[in-house]
mmCIF file of C-alpha atoms in Angstrom:
data_model
loop_
_atom_site.group_PDB
_atom_site.id
_atom_site.type_symbol
_atom_site.label_atom_id
_atom_site.label_comp_id
_atom_site.label_asym_id
_atom_site.label_seq_id
_atom_site.Cartn_x
_atom_site.Cartn_y
_atom_site.Cartn_z
ATOM 1 C CA MET A 151 -8.853 28.307 -9.893
ATOM 2 C CA GLY A 152 -8.234 31.992 -10.193
ATOM 3 C CA ALA A 153 -5.842 33.662 -12.561
ATOM 4 C CA PHE A 154 -3.556 34.408 -9.631
ATOM 5 C CA ASP A 155 -3.170 30.910 -8.205
ATOM 6 C CA PRO A 156 0.440 30.087 -7.303
ATOM 7 C CA ILE A 157 2.384 28.056 -9.813
ATOM 8 C CA ILE A 158 3.823 24.774 -8.620
ATOM 9 C CA THR A 159 7.358 24.288 -9.822
ATOM 10 C CA TYR A 160 9.703 21.398 -10.058
ATOM 11 C CA GLU A 161 13.374 21.465 -10.857
ATOM 12 C CA LYS A 162 14.033 21.167 -14.528
ATOM 13 C CA GLY A 163 15.151 17.659 -15.372
ATOM 14 C CA THR A 164 13.493 15.946 -12.416
ATOM 15 C CA TYR A 165 10.404 15.242 -14.467
ATOM 16 C CA ILE A 166 10.148 13.521 -17.813
ATOM 17 C CA GLU A 167 7.566 14.992 -20.121
ATOM 18 C CA THR A 168 6.080 12.680 -22.726
ATOM 19 C CA ASP A 169 4.607 13.746 -26.070
ATOM 20 C CA THR A 170 1.107 13.236 -24.776
ATOM 21 C CA GLY A 171 1.852 15.722 -22.052
ATOM 22 C CA ASN A 172 2.331 13.336 -19.139
ATOM 23 C CA LYS A 173 4.792 14.535 -16.528
ATOM 24 C CA VAL A 174 6.450 11.656 -14.733
ATOM 25 C CA SER A 175 9.000 12.210 -11.981
ATOM 26 C CA ARG A 176 12.330 10.451 -12.410
ATOM 27 C CA LYS A 177 12.164 9.483 -8.785
ATOM 28 C CA ALA A 178 8.796 7.765 -9.134
ATOM 29 C CA THR A 179 9.038 3.996 -9.083
ATOM 30 C CA ILE A 180 7.160 2.527 -11.997
ATOM 31 C CA ILE A 181 7.376 -1.224 -12.203
ATOM 32 C CA GLY A 182 5.977 -2.977 -15.248
ATOM 33 C CA ALA A 183 5.647 0.231 -17.251
ATOM 34 C CA THR A 184 4.528 -1.628 -20.365
ATOM 35 C CA ASN A 185 1.320 -2.571 -18.597
ATOM 36 C CA ILE A 186 0.470 0.971 -17.526
ATOM 37 C CA ILE A 187 -1.472 3.340 -19.754
ATOM 38 C CA LEU A 188 -1.525 7.025 -18.899
ATOM 39 C CA GLY A 189 -4.088 9.273 -20.533
ATOM 40 C CA GLY A 190 -2.568 12.585 -21.584
ATOM 41 C CA LYS A 191 -1.551 15.438 -19.317
ATOM 42 C CA SER A 192 -1.242 13.418 -16.139
ATOM 43 C CA ILE A 193 1.278 14.038 -13.403
ATOM 44 C CA ILE A 194 3.073 11.356 -11.417
ATOM 45 C CA GLN A 195 4.994 12.966 -8.588
ATOM 46 C CA THR A 196 8.198 12.013 -6.803
ATOM 47 C CA GLY A 197 8.325 8.953 -4.613
ATOM 48 C CA SER A 198 5.169 7.381 -5.897
ATOM 49 C CA ILE A 199 5.051 3.679 -6.698
ATOM 50 C CA LEU A 200 2.989 2.209 -9.525
ATOM 51 C CA ARG A 201 2.946 -1.572 -9.710
ATOM 52 C CA GLY A 202 2.277 -2.571 -13.265
ATOM 53 C CA ASP A 203 3.833 -5.974 -12.764
ATOM 54 C CA LEU A 204 0.972 -7.503 -10.772
ATOM 55 C CA ARG A 205 -0.989 -8.676 -13.751
ATOM 56 C CA ARG A 206 -3.651 -11.249 -14.477
ATOM 57 C CA SER A 207 -2.776 -14.888 -14.662
ATOM 58 C CA THR A 208 -3.883 -15.372 -18.275
ATOM 59 C CA ALA A 209 -1.229 -15.215 -20.948
ATOM 60 C CA GLY A 210 -0.590 -12.297 -23.266
ATOM 61 C CA GLN A 211 -0.319 -8.565 -22.823
ATOM 62 C CA HIS A 212 -2.587 -7.079 -20.239
ATOM 63 C CA VAL A 213 -3.090 -3.563 -19.084
ATOM 64 C CA VAL A 214 -2.780 -3.437 -15.350
ATOM 65 C CA ILE A 215 -3.294 0.241 -14.586
ATOM 66 C CA THR A 216 -5.225 2.629 -16.868
ATOM 67 C CA MET A 217 -5.338 6.305 -16.071
ATOM 68 C CA GLY A 218 -7.305 9.088 -17.707
ATOM 69 C CA ARG A 219 -6.352 12.640 -18.587
ATOM 70 C CA TYR A 220 -5.398 15.353 -16.130
ATOM 71 C CA CYS A 221 -4.781 12.907 -13.324
ATOM 72 C CA LEU A 222 -2.432 13.490 -10.449
ATOM 73 C CA ILE A 223 -0.693 10.899 -8.326
ATOM 74 C CA GLY A 224 0.706 12.658 -5.296
ATOM 75 C CA GLU A 225 4.124 12.261 -3.735
ATOM 76 C CA GLY A 226 4.782 8.979 -2.017
ATOM 77 C CA SER A 227 1.535 7.357 -3.022
ATOM 78 C CA ILE A 228 1.356 3.686 -3.808
ATOM 79 C CA VAL A 229 -1.015 2.502 -6.521
ATOM 80 C CA ARG A 230 -1.349 -1.214 -6.995
ATOM 81 C CA PRO A 231 -4.026 -3.507 -8.411
ATOM 82 C CA PRO A 232 -6.122 -5.671 -6.039
ATOM 83 C CA GLY A 233 -5.916 -9.439 -6.140
ATOM 84 C CA LYS A 234 -8.192 -12.225 -5.038
ATOM 85 C CA MET A 235 -9.177 -15.820 -5.579
ATOM 86 C CA TYR A 236 -11.406 -16.455 -8.532
ATOM 87 C CA LYS A 237 -12.605 -19.945 -9.369
ATOM 88 C CA GLY A 238 -9.917 -21.612 -7.364
ATOM 89 C CA SER A 239 -6.958 -19.567 -8.536
ATOM 90 C CA PHE A 240 -5.460 -16.302 -7.431
ATOM 91 C CA THR A 241 -5.173 -13.420 -9.847
ATOM 92 C CA PHE A 242 -4.804 -9.662 -9.912
ATOM 93 C CA TYR A 243 -7.498 -7.467 -11.409
ATOM 94 C CA PRO A 244 -6.838 -4.339 -13.489
ATOM 95 C CA LEU A 245 -7.187 -0.946 -11.869
ATOM 96 C CA ARG A 246 -9.084 1.658 -13.892
ATOM 97 C CA ILE A 247 -8.686 5.314 -13.041
ATOM 98 C CA SER A 248 -10.774 7.783 -15.055
ATOM 99 C CA ASP A 249 -10.062 11.405 -16.015
ATOM 100 C CA PHE A 250 -9.551 14.267 -13.591
ATOM 101 C CA VAL A 251 -8.609 12.131 -10.600
ATOM 102 C CA HIS A 252 -6.364 13.670 -7.973
ATOM 103 C CA ILE A 253 -4.733 11.272 -5.527
ATOM 104 C CA GLY A 254 -3.097 13.083 -2.628
ATOM 105 C CA PRO A 255 0.364 12.450 -1.154
ATOM 106 C CA ASN A 256 1.100 9.257 0.822
ATOM 107 C CA CYS A 257 -2.033 7.406 -0.164
ATOM 108 C CA ILE A 258 -2.306 3.685 -0.611
ATOM 109 C CA VAL A 259 -4.740 2.847 -3.401
ATOM 110 C CA GLU A 260 -5.741 -0.751 -4.120
ATOM 111 C CA ALA A 261 -9.156 0.010 -5.585
ATOM 112 C CA ALA A 262 -10.812 -1.792 -8.480
ATOM 113 C CA SER A 263 -11.979 1.363 -10.200
ATOM 114 C CA ILE A 264 -12.022 5.096 -9.632
ATOM 115 C CA GLY A 265 -14.492 7.277 -11.537
ATOM 116 C CA SER A 266 -13.821 10.662 -13.053
ATOM 117 C CA GLY A 267 -13.403 13.817 -11.038
ATOM 118 C CA VAL A 268 -12.539 12.004 -7.809
ATOM 119 C CA GLU A 269 -10.348 13.704 -5.269
ATOM 120 C CA ILE A 270 -8.576 11.529 -2.723
ATOM 121 C CA GLY A 271 -7.007 13.433 0.159
ATOM 122 C CA LYS A 272 -3.602 12.779 1.673
ATOM 123 C CA ASN A 273 -2.760 9.692 3.772
ATOM 124 C CA CYS A 274 -5.851 7.815 2.666
ATOM 125 C CA ILE A 275 -5.938 4.067 2.500
ATOM 126 C CA ILE A 276 -8.292 2.758 -0.172
ATOM 127 C CA GLY A 277 -8.788 -0.966 0.390
ATOM 128 C CA LYS A 278 -8.968 -3.751 -2.158
ATOM 129 C CA PHE A 279 -11.744 -3.828 -4.734
ATOM 130 C CA VAL A 280 -13.220 -0.503 -3.644
ATOM 131 C CA ILE A 281 -15.319 1.103 -6.365
ATOM 132 C CA ILE A 282 -15.378 4.878 -6.304
ATOM 133 C CA LYS A 283 -17.947 6.377 -8.635
ATOM 134 C CA ASP A 284 -17.604 9.768 -10.338
ATOM 135 C CA LEU A 285 -17.020 13.047 -8.559
ATOM 136 C CA ALA A 286 -16.613 11.671 -5.063
ATOM 137 C CA VAL A 287 -14.392 13.323 -2.498
ATOM 138 C CA ILE A 288 -12.443 11.222 -0.033
ATOM 139 C CA LEU A 289 -11.184 13.480 2.750
ATOM 140 C CA PRO A 290 -7.629 13.138 4.087
ATOM 141 C CA ASP A 291 -6.820 10.279 6.492
ATOM 142 C CA THR A 292 -9.794 8.190 5.446
ATOM 143 C CA VAL A 293 -9.550 4.423 5.500
ATOM 144 C CA LEU A 294 -11.955 2.695 3.128
ATOM 145 C CA PRO A 295 -12.238 -1.006 3.964
ATOM 146 C CA GLU A 296 -12.208 -3.692 1.275
ATOM 147 C CA GLY A 297 -15.133 -3.762 -1.084
ATOM 148 C CA THR A 298 -16.603 -0.365 -0.222
ATOM 149 C CA VAL A 299 -18.680 1.221 -2.964
ATOM 150 C CA VAL A 300 -18.586 5.005 -2.894
ATOM 151 C CA PRO A 301 -21.543 6.538 -4.756
ATOM 152 C CA SER A 302 -21.199 9.586 -7.033
ATOM 153 C CA MET A 303 -21.037 13.084 -5.662
ATOM 154 C CA SER A 304 -20.482 12.002 -2.077
ATOM 155 C CA ILE A 305 -17.956 12.999 0.551
ATOM 156 C CA TRP A 306 -16.413 10.276 2.707
ATOM 157 C CA SER A 307 -14.215 10.434 5.731
ATOM 158 C CA GLY A 308 -13.100 8.534 8.811
ATOM 159 C CA ASN A 309 -11.726 5.137 9.732
ATOM 160 C CA PRO A 310 -13.671 3.126 8.625
ATOM 161 C CA GLY A 311 -14.840 5.560 5.934
ATOM 162 C CA LYS A 312 -18.410 6.740 6.129
ATOM 163 C CA LEU A 313 -20.572 8.989 3.995
ATOM 164 C CA ILE A 314 -20.689 12.409 5.583
ATOM 165 C CA ASP A 315 -22.007 14.784 2.955
ATOM 166 C CA THR A 316 -23.004 15.192 -0.669
ATOM 167 C CA LEU A 317 -21.904 17.608 -3.360
ATOM 168 C CA PRO A 318 -23.875 19.979 -5.567
ATOM 169 C CA GLU A 319 -24.395 19.265 -9.265
ATOM 170 C CA THR A 320 -22.028 22.057 -10.229
ATOM 171 C CA TYR A 321 -19.150 20.091 -8.728
ATOM 172 C CA GLN A 322 -18.270 18.492 -12.054
ATOM 173 C CA GLU A 323 -17.250 21.800 -13.606
ATOM 174 C CA THR A 324 -15.404 22.769 -10.443
ATOM 175 C CA MET A 325 -13.339 19.591 -10.397
ATOM 176 C CA GLU A 326 -12.506 19.646 -14.107
ATOM 177 C CA ALA A 327 -11.388 23.249 -13.886
ATOM 178 C CA LYS A 328 -9.310 22.452 -10.825
ATOM 179 C CA CYS A 329 -7.484 19.564 -12.496
ATOM 180 C CA LYS A 330 -6.786 21.482 -15.682
ATOM 181 C CA SER A 331 -5.578 24.477 -13.713
ATOM 182 C CA TYR A 332 -3.261 22.290 -11.606
ATOM 183 C CA TYR A 333 -1.736 20.802 -14.725
ATOM 184 C CA GLN A 334 -1.131 24.194 -16.242
ATOM 185 C CA ARG A 335 0.434 25.567 -13.084
ATOM 186 C CA PHE A 336 2.735 22.566 -12.637
ATOM 187 C CA ARG A 337 5.830 23.473 -14.578
ATOM 188 C CA ALA A 338 9.587 23.472 -14.565
ATOM 189 C CA ALA A 339 11.257 26.136 -12.481
ATOM 190 C CA MET B 210 24.117 14.054 14.174
ATOM 191 C CA SER B 211 26.689 11.335 14.660
ATOM 192 C CA ARG B 212 25.794 7.997 13.235
ATOM 193 C CA THR B 213 27.400 4.658 14.055
ATOM 194 C CA GLY B 214 28.486 2.762 10.985
ATOM 195 C CA ALA B 215 25.825 0.586 9.401
ATOM 196 C CA PRO B 216 26.084 -3.029 10.570
ATOM 197 C CA PRO B 217 27.781 -5.306 8.072
ATOM 198 C CA SER B 218 25.126 -6.819 5.868
ATOM 199 C CA LYS B 219 24.823 -10.515 6.103
ATOM 200 C CA ILE B 220 21.795 -11.711 4.268
ATOM 201 C CA THR B 221 21.027 -15.384 4.039
ATOM 202 C CA ALA B 222 18.229 -16.108 1.630
ATOM 203 C CA HIS B 223 16.824 -19.488 0.759
ATOM 204 C CA SER B 224 16.905 -20.430 -2.888
ATOM 205 C CA THR B 225 13.148 -20.443 -3.353
ATOM 206 C CA SER B 226 12.643 -17.016 -1.831
ATOM 207 C CA ILE B 227 12.359 -13.973 -4.066
ATOM 208 C CA ILE B 228 13.852 -10.647 -3.145
ATOM 209 C CA CYS B 229 13.131 -7.930 -5.691
ATOM 210 C CA GLN B 230 15.581 -5.280 -6.710
ATOM 211 C CA ASP B 231 15.386 -1.939 -5.015
ATOM 212 C CA THR B 232 14.837 -3.310 -1.516
ATOM 213 C CA ASP B 233 16.779 -1.993 1.451
ATOM 214 C CA LEU B 234 18.089 -4.854 3.549
ATOM 215 C CA ARG B 235 20.680 -4.090 6.195
ATOM 216 C CA GLY B 236 22.271 -6.149 8.907
ATOM 217 C CA ASP B 237 22.028 -9.806 9.723
ATOM 218 C CA ILE B 238 18.916 -11.105 8.003
ATOM 219 C CA THR B 239 17.831 -14.652 7.320
ATOM 220 C CA ILE B 240 15.052 -15.221 4.833
ATOM 221 C CA SER B 241 13.644 -18.708 4.660
ATOM 222 C CA GLU B 242 12.138 -20.578 1.775
ATOM 223 C CA GLY B 243 9.303 -19.236 -0.262
ATOM 224 C CA CYS B 244 9.357 -15.664 0.973
ATOM 225 C CA VAL B 245 8.580 -12.812 -1.383
ATOM 226 C CA VAL B 246 10.017 -9.367 -0.697
ATOM 227 C CA HIS B 247 8.526 -6.707 -2.971
ATOM 228 C CA PRO B 248 10.512 -3.719 -4.209
ATOM 229 C CA LYS B 249 10.886 -0.764 -1.863
ATOM 230 C CA ALA B 250 10.590 -2.904 1.262
ATOM 231 C CA THR B 251 12.991 -2.108 4.080
ATOM 232 C CA ILE B 252 14.359 -4.600 6.559
ATOM 233 C CA LEU B 253 16.823 -3.168 9.047
ATOM 234 C CA ALA B 254 18.538 -5.460 11.514
ATOM 235 C CA LEU B 255 20.181 -2.604 13.358
ATOM 236 C CA GLY B 256 20.481 -4.064 16.850
ATOM 237 C CA GLY B 257 20.164 -7.774 16.421
ATOM 238 C CA ALA B 258 19.389 -10.283 13.730
ATOM 239 C CA ILE B 259 16.070 -10.743 11.978
ATOM 240 C CA VAL B 260 14.851 -14.170 10.978
ATOM 241 C CA ILE B 261 11.920 -14.419 8.609
ATOM 242 C CA GLU B 262 10.362 -17.863 8.375
ATOM 243 C CA LYS B 263 8.905 -19.399 5.292
ATOM 244 C CA ASN B 264 6.284 -18.058 2.902
ATOM 245 C CA CYS B 265 6.087 -14.518 4.213
ATOM 246 C CA VAL B 266 5.001 -11.754 1.876
ATOM 247 C CA ILE B 267 6.562 -8.360 2.486
ATOM 248 C CA GLU B 268 5.019 -5.668 0.290
ATOM 249 C CA GLU B 269 6.179 -2.219 -0.761
ATOM 250 C CA GLY B 270 6.940 0.410 1.788
ATOM 251 C CA THR B 271 7.055 -1.938 4.764
ATOM 252 C CA ILE B 272 9.634 -1.274 7.409
ATOM 253 C CA ILE B 273 10.788 -4.099 9.669
ATOM 254 C CA VAL B 274 13.248 -2.845 12.249
ATOM 255 C CA ASN B 275 15.080 -4.584 15.027
ATOM 256 C CA ARG B 276 16.699 -2.142 17.402
ATOM 257 C CA ASN B 277 17.010 -4.568 20.321
ATOM 258 C CA THR B 278 20.046 -6.749 20.566
ATOM 259 C CA GLY B 279 18.107 -10.011 20.565
ATOM 260 C CA ILE B 280 16.993 -11.943 17.524
ATOM 261 C CA MET B 281 13.692 -10.866 16.050
ATOM 262 C CA SER B 282 11.818 -13.742 14.564
ATOM 263 C CA MET B 283 8.912 -13.498 12.163
ATOM 264 C CA GLY B 284 6.910 -16.699 11.883
ATOM 265 C CA ASP B 285 5.680 -18.351 8.690
ATOM 266 C CA ASN B 286 2.959 -17.291 6.319
ATOM 267 C CA ASN B 287 2.713 -13.725 7.537
ATOM 268 C CA HIS B 288 1.517 -11.033 5.189
ATOM 269 C CA PHE B 289 3.062 -7.597 5.687
ATOM 270 C CA MET B 290 0.996 -5.293 3.502
ATOM 271 C CA VAL B 291 1.941 -1.952 2.021
ATOM 272 C CA GLY B 292 3.430 0.617 4.332
ATOM 273 C CA CYS B 293 3.295 -1.258 7.615
ATOM 274 C CA ARG B 294 5.921 -0.815 10.287
ATOM 275 C CA VAL B 295 6.839 -3.662 12.611
ATOM 276 C CA GLU B 296 9.228 -3.424 15.532
ATOM 277 C CA ALA B 297 7.790 -6.230 17.668
ATOM 278 C CA ILE B 298 10.166 -8.583 19.404
ATOM 279 C CA SER B 299 8.684 -11.641 17.811
ATOM 280 C CA VAL B 300 5.856 -12.439 15.477
ATOM 281 C CA GLY B 301 4.024 -15.757 15.159
ATOM 282 C CA ASN B 302 2.484 -17.419 12.116
ATOM 283 C CA TRP B 303 -0.373 -16.549 9.749
ATOM 284 C CA ASN B 304 -0.660 -12.920 10.848
ATOM 285 C CA THR B 305 -1.842 -10.104 8.621
ATOM 286 C CA PHE B 306 -0.464 -6.598 8.917
ATOM 287 C CA GLN B 307 -2.743 -4.443 6.791
ATOM 288 C CA PRO B 308 -1.589 -1.270 5.064
ATOM 289 C CA ARG B 309 0.046 1.298 7.278
ATOM 290 C CA SER B 310 -0.395 -0.618 10.534
ATOM 291 C CA THR B 311 2.267 -0.029 13.173
ATOM 292 C CA VAL B 312 3.430 -2.388 15.878
ATOM 293 C CA SER B 313 5.802 -0.952 18.430
ATOM 294 C CA SER B 314 8.500 -2.854 20.275
ATOM 295 C CA ASN B 315 7.821 -4.525 23.678
ATOM 296 C CA ILE B 316 5.198 -6.677 22.009
ATOM 297 C CA ILE B 317 5.153 -10.339 21.219
ATOM 298 C CA ILE B 318 2.607 -11.331 18.613
ATOM 299 C CA THR B 319 1.301 -14.875 18.517
ATOM 300 C CA ASP B 320 -0.535 -16.527 15.650
ATOM 301 C CA HIS B 321 -3.499 -15.671 13.444
ATOM 302 C CA CYS B 322 -3.731 -12.000 14.436
ATOM 303 C CA THR B 323 -4.948 -9.238 12.165
ATOM 304 C CA PHE B 324 -3.809 -5.637 12.388
ATOM 305 C CA SER B 325 -6.220 -3.519 10.369
ATOM 306 C CA ALA B 326 -5.280 -0.648 8.097
ATOM 307 C CA GLY B 327 -3.926 2.401 9.825
ATOM 308 C CA THR B 328 -3.905 0.971 13.338
ATOM 309 C CA THR B 329 -1.131 1.455 15.852
ATOM 310 C CA LEU B 330 -0.402 -1.159 18.455
ATOM 311 C CA LEU B 331 1.209 0.002 21.668
ATOM 312 C CA PRO B 332 1.498 -2.055 24.834
ATOM 313 C CA SER B 333 -1.142 -1.448 27.472
ATOM 314 C CA PRO B 334 -0.499 1.648 29.570
ATOM 315 C CA THR B 335 -0.099 -0.356 32.772
ATOM 316 C CA LEU B 336 2.951 -2.141 31.488
ATOM 317 C CA GLN B 337 6.086 -1.756 33.555
ATOM 318 C CA GLU B 338 9.304 -0.547 32.077
ATOM 319 C CA GLY B 339 11.152 -3.384 30.397
ATOM 320 C CA GLU B 340 8.208 -5.765 30.409
ATOM 321 C CA VAL B 341 6.789 -7.235 27.292
ATOM 322 C CA GLU B 342 3.181 -7.659 26.315
ATOM 323 C CA THR B 343 1.969 -10.752 24.514
ATOM 324 C CA ILE B 344 -0.955 -10.450 22.141
ATOM 325 C CA PRO B 345 -3.074 -13.622 22.352
ATOM 326 C CA PRO B 346 -3.808 -15.572 19.175
ATOM 327 C CA TYR B 347 -6.781 -14.649 17.004
ATOM 328 C CA THR B 348 -6.767 -11.017 18.130
ATOM 329 C CA VAL B 349 -7.987 -8.372 15.713
ATOM 330 C CA ILE B 350 -6.813 -4.804 16.151
ATOM 331 C CA TYR B 351 -9.234 -2.479 14.417
ATOM 332 C CA GLY B 352 -10.593 1.023 14.118
ATOM 333 C CA VAL B 353 -9.210 4.462 14.523
ATOM 334 C CA ASN B 354 -8.559 3.891 18.227
ATOM 335 C CA SER B 355 -6.860 0.543 17.647
ATOM 336 C CA GLU B 356 -9.242 -1.458 19.791
ATOM 337 C CA ARG B 357 -8.933 -5.195 20.157
ATOM 338 C CA ARG B 358 -11.344 -8.017 19.765
ATOM 339 C CA LYS B 359 -11.171 -11.727 19.280
ATOM 340 C CA TRP B 360 -11.739 -13.448 15.991
ATOM 341 C CA ASP B 361 -13.711 -16.673 16.189
ATOM 342 C CA GLY B 362 -11.749 -18.145 13.335
ATOM 343 C CA THR B 363 -14.504 -18.235 10.724
ATOM 344 C CA GLY B 364 -13.130 -18.367 7.248
ATOM 345 C CA GLN B 365 -9.703 -19.265 8.504
ATOM 346 C CA SER B 366 -9.116 -22.067 6.045
ATOM 347 C CA THR B 367 -10.237 -19.873 3.115
ATOM 348 C CA GLU B 368 -7.842 -17.165 4.253
ATOM 349 C CA GLN B 369 -4.998 -19.627 4.486
ATOM 350 C CA ASN B 370 -5.790 -21.061 1.095
ATOM 351 C CA LEU B 371 -5.910 -17.553 -0.378
ATOM 352 C CA ARG B 372 -2.589 -16.692 1.180
ATOM 353 C CA GLU B 373 -0.900 -19.788 -0.192
ATOM 354 C CA LYS B 374 -2.252 -19.251 -3.677
ATOM 355 C CA HIS B 375 -1.326 -15.569 -3.486
ATOM 356 C CA ILE B 376 2.253 -16.286 -2.676
ATOM 357 C CA GLU B 377 2.563 -18.961 -5.375
ATOM 358 C CA TYR B 378 1.281 -16.490 -7.915
ATOM 359 C CA LEU B 379 3.602 -13.742 -6.739
ATOM 360 C CA ARG B 380 6.590 -16.017 -7.032
ATOM 361 C CA GLU B 381 5.804 -16.487 -10.694
ATOM 362 C CA ILE B 382 5.120 -12.964 -11.763
ATOM 363 C CA VAL B 383 7.160 -10.683 -9.560
ATOM 364 C CA PRO B 384 10.258 -9.238 -11.294
ATOM 365 C CA LYS B 385 13.325 -10.720 -9.720
#
């Protein structure tokens, strides 16, 4: 987060930039885009897969994936909503991702909700219906089994994921600054 | 690196199965009724044929490869979750391959097994060259070291019910 951090470039034309400032790679697979809402200034990198087609069983328009501002979905990550039986019928539940969430490369995310300021390392597997509260850190290569609840300001790691440490209160400013700085440094070559 | 030509694709799919666009299917593949193949799944019948029985769900990022010359058969009602990689010689029924699990070749999988997220299944180290290991039914492979234990079958009928309802739902909503 210094003034001299390296800029991260992409080839011009490989990313689409929307008017709200979202940068979406052309090589990202977005299925069911009408059901996906991106907050502004988010980045969806190459090779990622967002399944907006796995929606609820009730009729009408439904948002499947909501994302906040300054989010990052790393290369090759797969984000899909979790599904289960409810009152005798199977349905998918919406996935809510808050602001300032960084999801590393090659992750598989099937959580129910992810709070703000969360950082998910690379190669993580977040199981179905996991709830990650604000400002948590999931270290790389963690596997969170189904239904895990990750409390705020905690650090998790391992397979199966376990709480290993907690974060100081100043972490919120750190994470917000990090996400904003990443977005500003991510630009066309 | 020289590469032999890709085998001619011969895909036989039953009329009630759903294969999404953007899947990579190569070689001699037979897909039976009711199967759902999500986008970005890869099925490569490089050596021999692959037969997938009814009502299997193959999610994104899965890789099913057959490098041996024999026929690789996947039983019914299996669920191949996101990112798993299966090269086993044959797979039974009602198995679950959780995200990013890996099953190497030389293994025969029977029924009702579960391969947890991120596990890797290799044959036991005492196996001779060319022999094949059979995984007994109701085995669960779990943990970072891919240990095995037996499942006593609790909740089996709920799981099966869930799986059936899941696949019915997918057939309705998945983009064809």
